[in-house]
Amino acid sequence: MPAVQHSAGAKVLVTGANGFLALHIVQQLLQQGYSVRGTVRSKAKGEWIRNKFSEFGQKFEFSVVEDITKEGAFDHAVQGVDAVMHTASPVPDGFVGTYDAVYAPAVGSVKSIFNSLKSSPTVKRVSFTSSYVAMVGEHERGYTYSESDWNNGASNWVKEAPHDVPSRMFYFAAKTDAEHTAWNFYEQHKAEVKWDLVTLAPPYIFGPILQDEPNYTANVIYTKAFEQKPADQVGSHAGFWIDVRDCARAHVLSLQKEAAGGERLFIAGGAFKWQDVYDELQSLNMAEIPTDRVEDGDVKDVPDTSKATKILGLHYVSLGECARDTITAILARKSQK
Ligand code: NAP
């Protein structure tokens, strides 16, 4: 399947275009010469993006899709585009949500947009934003995660007892089942569709915000640094992280690299403890950043991102650069208020 290059004047549809990650994707696509159509839930959100990227003029347009789960919701938006990036999905604070607010739109939107793409004569590649939470399992600490891991535990739990599961499970199951739905659809229809599928699984996304208000994960570093003190588990493995600029670059590369077609790609800058983040933030010389060191000897899990690195040729910024740029961007927004 041919990859989608900007030199051919390609147009890319980005769903949830006003989101933290999507704004970086839209910006990088426009900077590289692509035209972009973003879907948003309201005209005001679309106009806000158009204003943000006004230097690119008519290269950015938007389409209002109020209910991403509705059958045919994306029929109009997919018309005439060369590639699609489906990033829209609820990311609730603390990943705490309900079946209706989180699971249903995540999975339902995949069904809706893939059905709209079934007979597209123009789309060559579809890139779906999954998550590391679709890979998480119950393993001993020190486990190496790769594309072969699936969070089927969360998925089964929600299927078996949708009204009796811990609320974080809905987000975990939502991302797992949304990605399964995407792959199942593709496997079922790949002989008839003109596009191929790439899924990208990033972990915690940090980094500078382009939107006015920080989203949940960009805000986590800020709240950890400024509102929580070294307390519980600061010295323990906290998870994996990726900078939003690298995550967006991976999405753009997923259109451009022919070898990405048909692949699930795990992307991550590394593993971290909150203590690592505090260490990196010391150079900002801010009294609010805790200086006490807590090291509990906990080993970290390991992200095996070699497949994505090989296929996409991706390089990652350091945790320090990512953490400092996150804080700086959030403080800049706060000072503008
Ligand atoms: P975000 O800033 O909250 O953006 C989410 C986007 O999805 C927004 O455009 C939002 O629109 C849209 N959306 C949410 N619920 C919707 C619904 N029910 N109907 C229609 N649109 C809806 O989140 P993000 O961090 O950029 O996340 C983008 C993607 O990356 C998601 O698929 C997420 O699962 C994935 N991801 C994120 C992280 C992370 O750490 N942030 C990690 C791994 C994967 P509104 O503004 O109108 O709500």
CSV table of C-alpha atoms and ligand atoms in Angstrom, one decimal:
chain,number,residue,atom,x,y,z
A,1,MET,CA,0.0,0.0,0.0
A,2,PRO,CA,1.5,3.4,-0.9
A,3,ALA,CA,2.4,5.7,2.0
A,4,VAL,CA,1.0,9.2,2.1
A,5,GLN,CA,3.5,12.0,1.4
A,6,HIS,CA,2.9,15.7,1.7
A,7,SER,CA,4.6,16.4,-1.7
A,8,ALA,CA,1.6,15.0,-3.4
A,9,GLY,CA,-0.6,17.7,-1.8
A,10,ALA,CA,-2.2,15.1,0.4
A,11,LYS,CA,-5.1,15.9,2.8
A,12,VAL,CA,-5.3,14.2,6.2
A,13,LEU,CA,-8.4,13.8,8.4
A,14,VAL,CA,-7.5,14.1,12.1
A,15,THR,CA,-10.4,13.3,14.5
A,16,GLY,CA,-10.6,15.1,17.9
A,17,ALA,CA,-8.4,17.8,16.3
A,18,ASN,CA,-8.6,20.1,19.4
A,19,GLY,CA,-7.0,17.6,21.7
A,20,PHE,CA,-3.6,17.8,23.4
A,21,LEU,CA,-2.0,15.2,21.0
A,22,ALA,CA,-4.0,16.1,18.0
A,23,LEU,CA,-3.1,19.7,18.0
A,24,HIS,CA,0.6,18.7,17.8
A,25,ILE,CA,-0.2,16.3,14.9
A,26,VAL,CA,-2.2,19.0,13.1
A,27,GLN,CA,0.7,21.5,13.6
A,28,GLN,CA,3.3,19.1,12.3
A,29,LEU,CA,1.2,18.1,9.3
A,30,LEU,CA,0.6,21.7,8.3
A,31,GLN,CA,4.3,22.5,8.8
A,32,GLN,CA,5.2,19.7,6.5
A,33,GLY,CA,2.9,20.9,3.8
A,34,TYR,CA,-0.2,18.6,4.2
A,35,SER,CA,-3.7,20.0,4.2
A,36,VAL,CA,-5.7,19.0,7.3
A,37,ARG,CA,-9.3,18.5,8.0
A,38,GLY,CA,-10.0,18.2,11.7
A,39,THR,CA,-13.2,16.9,13.3
A,40,VAL,CA,-14.4,18.6,16.4
A,41,ARG,CA,-17.6,18.6,18.5
A,42,SER,CA,-18.5,22.2,17.9
A,43,LYS,CA,-18.0,25.0,15.4
A,44,ALA,CA,-16.4,27.1,18.1
A,45,LYS,CA,-13.7,24.5,18.6
A,46,GLY,CA,-13.0,24.3,14.9
A,47,GLU,CA,-12.7,28.1,14.7
A,48,TRP,CA,-10.4,28.1,17.6
A,49,ILE,CA,-8.0,25.7,15.8
A,50,ARG,CA,-8.3,27.7,12.5
A,51,ASN,CA,-7.3,30.8,14.4
A,52,LYS,CA,-4.4,29.0,16.1
A,53,PHE,CA,-3.0,27.9,12.8
A,54,SER,CA,-4.1,31.0,10.8
A,55,GLU,CA,-0.7,31.2,9.2
A,56,PHE,CA,-1.5,28.1,7.2
A,57,GLY,CA,-4.7,29.7,5.7
A,58,GLN,CA,-7.0,27.4,3.8
A,59,LYS,CA,-4.7,24.4,4.5
A,60,PHE,CA,-6.8,23.8,7.7
A,61,GLU,CA,-10.5,23.1,7.5
A,62,PHE,CA,-12.8,21.5,10.0
A,63,SER,CA,-15.9,19.3,10.1
A,64,VAL,CA,-18.2,19.2,13.1
A,65,VAL,CA,-19.1,15.7,14.3
A,66,GLU,CA,-21.2,16.0,17.3
A,67,ASP,CA,-21.7,12.3,18.1
A,68,ILE,CA,-18.7,10.2,17.0
A,69,THR,CA,-20.6,7.0,17.8
A,70,LYS,CA,-23.5,7.6,15.4
A,71,GLU,CA,-23.7,5.5,12.3
A,72,GLY,CA,-22.6,7.6,9.3
A,73,ALA,CA,-21.2,10.4,11.6
A,74,PHE,CA,-18.0,10.5,9.6
A,75,ASP,CA,-19.4,9.9,6.1
A,76,HIS,CA,-19.0,13.6,5.2
A,77,ALA,CA,-15.7,14.1,7.0
A,78,VAL,CA,-13.8,11.3,5.2
A,79,GLN,CA,-14.8,12.5,1.7
A,80,GLY,CA,-11.7,13.1,-0.5
A,81,VAL,CA,-9.0,12.7,2.2
A,82,ASP,CA,-5.9,10.6,1.6
A,83,ALA,CA,-5.3,9.5,5.1
A,84,VAL,CA,-7.1,9.3,8.4
A,85,MET,CA,-5.8,9.6,12.0
A,86,HIS,CA,-8.4,8.6,14.5
A,87,THR,CA,-7.3,10.2,17.8
A,88,ALA,CA,-10.6,11.2,19.3
A,89,SER,CA,-11.4,9.3,22.5
A,90,PRO,CA,-12.3,10.3,26.1
A,91,VAL,CA,-9.2,10.6,28.4
A,92,PRO,CA,-10.9,11.2,31.8
A,93,ASP,CA,-9.0,12.7,34.8
A,94,GLY,CA,-7.2,10.0,36.7
A,95,PHE,CA,-8.4,7.6,33.9
A,96,VAL,CA,-11.6,7.3,36.0
A,97,GLY,CA,-14.7,6.9,34.0
A,98,THR,CA,-17.9,5.0,33.2
A,99,TYR,CA,-19.0,2.7,30.5
A,100,ASP,CA,-21.2,5.3,28.8
A,101,ALA,CA,-18.7,8.2,29.1
A,102,VAL,CA,-15.6,6.4,28.2
A,103,TYR,CA,-16.0,2.9,26.8
A,104,ALA,CA,-19.0,3.4,24.5
A,105,PRO,CA,-17.5,6.4,22.6
A,106,ALA,CA,-14.0,4.9,22.3
A,107,VAL,CA,-15.3,1.6,20.8
A,108,GLY,CA,-18.4,3.1,19.0
A,109,SER,CA,-16.3,5.7,17.2
A,110,VAL,CA,-14.0,3.1,15.7
A,111,LYS,CA,-17.1,1.2,14.4
A,112,SER,CA,-18.5,4.4,13.0
A,113,ILE,CA,-15.4,5.8,11.3
A,114,PHE,CA,-14.3,2.4,9.9
A,115,ASN,CA,-17.7,1.9,8.4
A,116,SER,CA,-17.5,5.3,6.8
A,117,LEU,CA,-14.1,4.3,5.4
A,118,LYS,CA,-15.2,1.0,3.9
A,119,SER,CA,-15.8,2.2,0.4
A,120,SER,CA,-13.5,5.3,0.4
A,121,PRO,CA,-11.8,5.5,-3.0
A,122,THR,CA,-9.2,8.0,-1.8
A,123,VAL,CA,-7.9,6.9,1.7
A,124,LYS,CA,-4.6,5.0,1.5
A,125,ARG,CA,-3.7,4.8,5.2
A,126,VAL,CA,-5.5,4.8,8.5
A,127,SER,CA,-3.7,5.5,11.7
A,128,PHE,CA,-5.4,4.7,15.0
A,129,THR,CA,-4.2,6.1,18.4
A,130,SER,CA,-4.3,3.3,20.8
A,131,SER,CA,-2.5,3.3,24.2
A,132,TYR,CA,0.0,1.5,26.3
A,133,VAL,CA,-3.0,0.8,28.6
A,134,ALA,CA,-4.2,-1.6,25.9
A,135,MET,CA,-1.0,-3.6,26.6
A,136,VAL,CA,-0.9,-3.6,30.4
A,137,GLY,CA,-1.0,-6.9,32.2
A,138,GLU,CA,-0.3,-8.4,35.6
A,139,HIS,CA,3.4,-9.1,35.4
A,140,GLU,CA,6.2,-9.0,37.9
A,141,ARG,CA,8.0,-5.7,38.0
A,142,GLY,CA,10.9,-5.6,35.5
A,143,TYR,CA,8.7,-7.1,32.7
A,144,THR,CA,9.5,-6.1,29.1
A,145,TYR,CA,6.4,-4.8,27.2
A,146,SER,CA,6.1,-5.0,23.5
A,147,GLU,CA,3.5,-5.1,20.7
A,148,SER,CA,2.6,-8.7,21.6
A,149,ASP,CA,1.0,-7.6,24.9
A,150,TRP,CA,-2.7,-7.0,25.1
A,151,ASN,CA,-4.7,-5.9,28.2
A,152,ASN,CA,-7.4,-8.6,27.7
A,153,GLY,CA,-7.9,-8.7,31.5
A,154,ALA,CA,-9.6,-5.3,31.5
A,155,SER,CA,-11.5,-6.1,28.3
A,156,ASN,CA,-12.9,-9.4,29.8
A,157,TRP,CA,-13.7,-7.7,33.1
A,158,VAL,CA,-15.8,-5.0,31.4
A,159,LYS,CA,-17.5,-7.6,29.2
A,160,GLU,CA,-18.4,-9.9,32.0
A,161,ALA,CA,-19.4,-7.3,34.6
A,162,PRO,CA,-19.9,-3.9,33.0
A,163,HIS,CA,-21.6,-2.5,36.1
A,164,ASP,CA,-19.3,-4.0,38.6
A,165,VAL,CA,-15.7,-3.0,37.7
A,166,PRO,CA,-13.2,-0.5,39.1
A,167,SER,CA,-13.7,2.8,37.2
A,168,ARG,CA,-10.2,2.9,35.8
A,169,MET,CA,-10.9,-0.4,34.0
A,170,PHE,CA,-13.3,1.4,31.6
A,171,TYR,CA,-10.5,3.4,30.1
A,172,PHE,CA,-8.2,0.4,30.0
A,173,ALA,CA,-10.9,-1.8,28.3
A,174,ALA,CA,-12.0,1.1,26.1
A,175,LYS,CA,-8.5,1.4,24.5
A,176,THR,CA,-8.0,-2.3,24.3
A,177,ASP,CA,-11.4,-3.0,22.7
A,178,ALA,CA,-11.2,0.0,20.4
A,179,GLU,CA,-7.9,-1.3,19.1
A,180,HIS,CA,-9.2,-4.8,18.8
A,181,THR,CA,-12.2,-3.5,16.9
A,182,ALA,CA,-9.9,-1.6,14.5
A,183,TRP,CA,-7.8,-4.7,13.8
A,184,ASN,CA,-10.8,-7.0,13.5
A,185,PHE,CA,-12.5,-4.6,11.0
A,186,TYR,CA,-9.3,-4.4,9.0
A,187,GLU,CA,-8.7,-8.1,8.9
A,188,GLN,CA,-12.3,-8.7,7.8
A,189,HIS,CA,-12.3,-6.1,5.1
A,190,LYS,CA,-8.7,-5.7,3.9
A,191,ALA,CA,-9.4,-7.4,0.6
A,192,GLU,CA,-12.0,-4.8,-0.3
A,193,VAL,CA,-10.6,-1.5,1.2
A,194,LYS,CA,-8.0,0.6,-0.5
A,195,TRP,CA,-6.2,1.5,2.7
A,196,ASP,CA,-4.1,-0.2,5.3
A,197,LEU,CA,-4.0,0.2,9.1
A,198,VAL,CA,-1.3,1.3,11.6
A,199,THR,CA,-2.0,1.4,15.3
A,200,LEU,CA,0.2,3.4,17.7
A,201,ALA,CA,0.4,2.7,21.4
A,202,PRO,CA,1.9,5.5,23.4
A,203,PRO,CA,2.1,5.6,27.2
A,204,TYR,CA,1.6,8.7,29.4
A,205,ILE,CA,1.9,11.7,27.1
A,206,PHE,CA,3.6,14.7,28.6
A,207,GLY,CA,5.1,17.8,27.0
A,208,PRO,CA,4.2,21.4,26.0
A,209,ILE,CA,0.5,22.1,25.6
A,210,LEU,CA,-0.8,24.1,22.6
A,211,GLN,CA,-4.3,24.3,24.0
A,212,ASP,CA,-5.4,26.9,26.5
A,213,GLU,CA,-6.2,24.5,29.3
A,214,PRO,CA,-4.0,21.5,30.1
A,215,ASN,CA,-5.5,18.1,29.6
A,216,TYR,CA,-5.3,15.4,32.2
A,217,THR,CA,-1.8,13.9,31.5
A,218,ALA,CA,0.0,17.2,30.8
A,219,ASN,CA,-1.4,18.4,34.1
A,220,VAL,CA,-0.2,15.4,36.0
A,221,ILE,CA,3.5,16.5,36.0
A,222,TYR,CA,2.5,19.9,37.1
A,223,THR,CA,0.3,18.7,40.0
A,224,LYS,CA,3.0,16.1,41.0
A,225,ALA,CA,5.6,18.8,41.0
A,226,PHE,CA,3.7,21.7,42.6
A,227,GLU,CA,0.8,20.3,44.5
A,228,GLN,CA,2.0,17.0,45.8
A,229,LYS,CA,5.1,16.5,47.8
A,230,PRO,CA,7.4,13.5,47.7
A,231,ALA,CA,5.0,11.1,49.3
A,232,ASP,CA,3.7,7.7,48.4
A,233,GLN,CA,5.6,5.8,45.8
A,234,VAL,CA,7.7,8.6,44.4
A,235,GLY,CA,10.7,6.2,44.3
A,236,SER,CA,8.6,3.4,42.6
A,237,HIS,CA,8.1,2.6,39.0
A,238,ALA,CA,5.4,5.0,37.7
A,239,GLY,CA,5.0,3.8,34.2
A,240,PHE,CA,6.3,4.8,30.7
A,241,TRP,CA,6.2,8.2,29.2
A,242,ILE,CA,6.5,9.9,25.8
A,243,ASP,CA,6.8,13.6,24.8
A,244,VAL,CA,3.8,14.8,22.9
A,245,ARG,CA,6.0,16.2,20.1
A,246,ASP,CA,7.6,12.7,19.5
A,247,CYS,CA,4.2,11.1,19.7
A,248,ALA,CA,2.8,13.4,17.1
A,249,ARG,CA,6.0,12.8,14.9
A,250,ALA,CA,5.3,9.1,15.2
A,251,HIS,CA,1.8,9.7,13.9
A,252,VAL,CA,3.0,11.7,11.0
A,253,LEU,CA,5.7,9.1,10.2
A,254,SER,CA,3.1,6.4,10.4
A,255,LEU,CA,1.6,7.9,7.2
A,256,GLN,CA,4.9,8.3,5.5
A,257,LYS,CA,6.6,5.0,6.1
A,258,GLU,CA,5.4,2.3,3.8
A,259,ALA,CA,6.6,-0.5,6.2
A,260,ALA,CA,4.3,0.8,8.9
A,261,GLY,CA,1.2,-0.5,7.0
A,262,GLY,CA,-0.4,-3.4,8.9
A,263,GLU,CA,1.7,-2.8,12.0
A,264,ARG,CA,1.0,-2.3,15.7
A,265,LEU,CA,3.7,0.1,17.0
A,266,PHE,CA,4.6,0.7,20.7
A,267,ILE,CA,6.2,4.1,21.1
A,268,ALA,CA,7.7,5.4,24.4
A,269,GLY,CA,10.6,7.6,25.5
A,270,GLY,CA,11.3,5.4,28.5
A,271,ALA,CA,10.2,4.2,31.9
A,272,PHE,CA,10.2,6.6,34.9
A,273,LYS,CA,9.7,7.1,38.6
A,274,TRP,CA,8.3,10.4,39.8
A,275,GLN,CA,11.7,10.8,41.6
A,276,ASP,CA,13.3,10.9,38.1
A,277,VAL,CA,11.0,13.8,37.1
A,278,TYR,CA,11.8,15.7,40.3
A,279,ASP,CA,15.5,15.2,39.6
A,280,GLU,CA,15.1,16.6,36.1
A,281,LEU,CA,13.1,19.6,37.3
A,282,GLN,CA,15.7,20.8,39.8
A,283,SER,CA,17.5,22.8,37.0
A,284,LEU,CA,14.4,25.0,36.8
A,285,ASN,CA,15.4,26.3,40.3
A,286,MET,CA,11.9,26.6,41.6
A,287,ALA,CA,11.3,26.4,45.3
A,288,GLU,CA,8.1,24.4,44.8
A,289,ILE,CA,9.9,21.4,43.3
A,290,PRO,CA,10.7,18.9,46.1
A,291,THR,CA,14.4,18.4,46.7
A,292,ASP,CA,14.2,15.4,49.1
A,293,ARG,CA,15.2,12.2,47.4
A,294,VAL,CA,13.1,9.0,47.8
A,295,GLU,CA,14.6,5.9,46.3
A,296,ASP,CA,12.9,2.6,47.1
A,297,GLY,CA,15.0,0.3,44.9
A,298,ASP,CA,12.0,-0.7,42.8
A,299,VAL,CA,13.0,-1.9,39.4
A,300,LYS,CA,11.2,-0.4,36.4
A,301,ASP,CA,9.3,-2.2,33.7
A,302,VAL,CA,11.0,-2.0,30.3
A,303,PRO,CA,9.5,-0.7,27.1
A,304,ASP,CA,10.7,-2.6,24.0
A,305,THR,CA,10.1,0.0,21.3
A,306,SER,CA,12.6,-1.4,18.8
A,307,LYS,CA,10.0,-2.2,16.2
A,308,ALA,CA,8.7,1.3,16.0
A,309,THR,CA,12.2,2.7,16.1
A,310,LYS,CA,13.2,0.5,13.2
A,311,ILE,CA,10.1,1.2,11.1
A,312,LEU,CA,9.6,4.9,11.9
A,313,GLY,CA,13.2,5.9,12.5
A,314,LEU,CA,11.9,7.8,15.6
A,315,HIS,CA,14.2,9.5,18.1
A,316,TYR,CA,12.9,10.6,21.5
A,317,VAL,CA,13.6,13.8,23.5
A,318,SER,CA,14.9,13.2,27.0
A,319,LEU,CA,12.7,13.0,30.1
A,320,GLY,CA,14.3,16.2,31.4
A,321,GLU,CA,13.5,18.2,28.3
A,322,CYS,CA,10.0,16.8,28.2
A,323,ALA,CA,9.3,17.5,31.9
A,324,ARG,CA,10.8,21.0,31.9
A,325,ASP,CA,9.0,22.0,28.7
A,326,THR,CA,5.7,20.7,30.2
A,327,ILE,CA,6.0,22.8,33.3
A,328,THR,CA,7.2,25.8,31.4
A,329,ALA,CA,4.2,25.7,29.0
A,330,ILE,CA,1.7,25.2,31.8
A,331,LEU,CA,3.2,28.1,33.9
A,332,ALA,CA,3.1,30.3,30.8
A,333,ARG,CA,-0.6,29.6,30.3
A,334,LYS,CA,-1.3,30.3,34.0
A,335,SER,CA,0.6,33.6,33.8
A,336,GLN,CA,-1.6,34.7,30.9
A,337,LYS,CA,-4.7,34.5,33.0
B,1,NAP,P1,-7.5,15.1,25.1
B,1,NAP,O1,-6.6,16.3,25.1
B,1,NAP,O2,-8.4,14.9,26.1
B,1,NAP,O3,-8.2,15.0,23.6
B,1,NAP,C1,-9.2,14.1,23.4
B,1,NAP,C2,-9.9,14.5,22.1
B,1,NAP,O4,-10.9,13.5,21.9
B,1,NAP,C3,-10.5,15.8,22.1
B,1,NAP,O5,-10.6,16.4,20.9
B,1,NAP,C4,-12.0,15.5,22.6
B,1,NAP,O6,-12.9,16.4,22.2
B,1,NAP,C5,-12.2,14.2,21.9
B,1,NAP,N1,-13.2,13.4,22.6
B,1,NAP,C6,-13.2,12.9,23.8
B,1,NAP,N2,-14.3,12.3,24.1
B,1,NAP,C7,-15.1,12.5,23.0
B,1,NAP,C8,-16.5,12.1,22.7
B,1,NAP,N3,-17.2,11.4,23.6
B,1,NAP,N4,-17.0,12.4,21.5
B,1,NAP,C9,-16.2,13.1,20.6
B,1,NAP,N5,-14.9,13.5,20.9
B,1,NAP,C10,-14.4,13.2,22.0
B,1,NAP,O7,-6.6,13.7,25.1
B,1,NAP,P2,-5.2,13.4,24.5
B,1,NAP,O8,-4.3,13.1,25.6
B,1,NAP,O9,-4.8,14.3,23.4
B,1,NAP,O10,-5.5,11.9,23.8
B,1,NAP,C11,-5.6,11.8,22.4
B,1,NAP,C12,-5.6,10.3,22.1
B,1,NAP,O11,-4.4,9.7,22.6
B,1,NAP,C13,-6.7,9.5,22.7
B,1,NAP,O12,-7.1,8.5,21.8
B,1,NAP,C14,-6.1,8.8,24.0
B,1,NAP,O13,-6.7,7.6,24.4
B,1,NAP,C15,-4.7,8.6,23.4
B,1,NAP,N6,-3.7,8.5,24.4
B,1,NAP,C16,-3.5,9.5,25.3
B,1,NAP,C17,-2.5,9.4,26.3
B,1,NAP,C18,-2.2,10.4,27.2
B,1,NAP,O14,-1.3,10.2,28.1
B,1,NAP,N7,-2.7,11.6,27.1
B,1,NAP,C19,-1.7,8.2,26.3
B,1,NAP,C20,-2.0,7.2,25.4
B,1,NAP,C21,-2.9,7.3,24.5
B,1,NAP,P3,-13.6,17.5,23.2
B,1,NAP,O15,-12.5,18.5,23.5
B,1,NAP,O16,-14.7,18.0,22.5
B,1,NAP,O17,-13.9,16.8,24.5
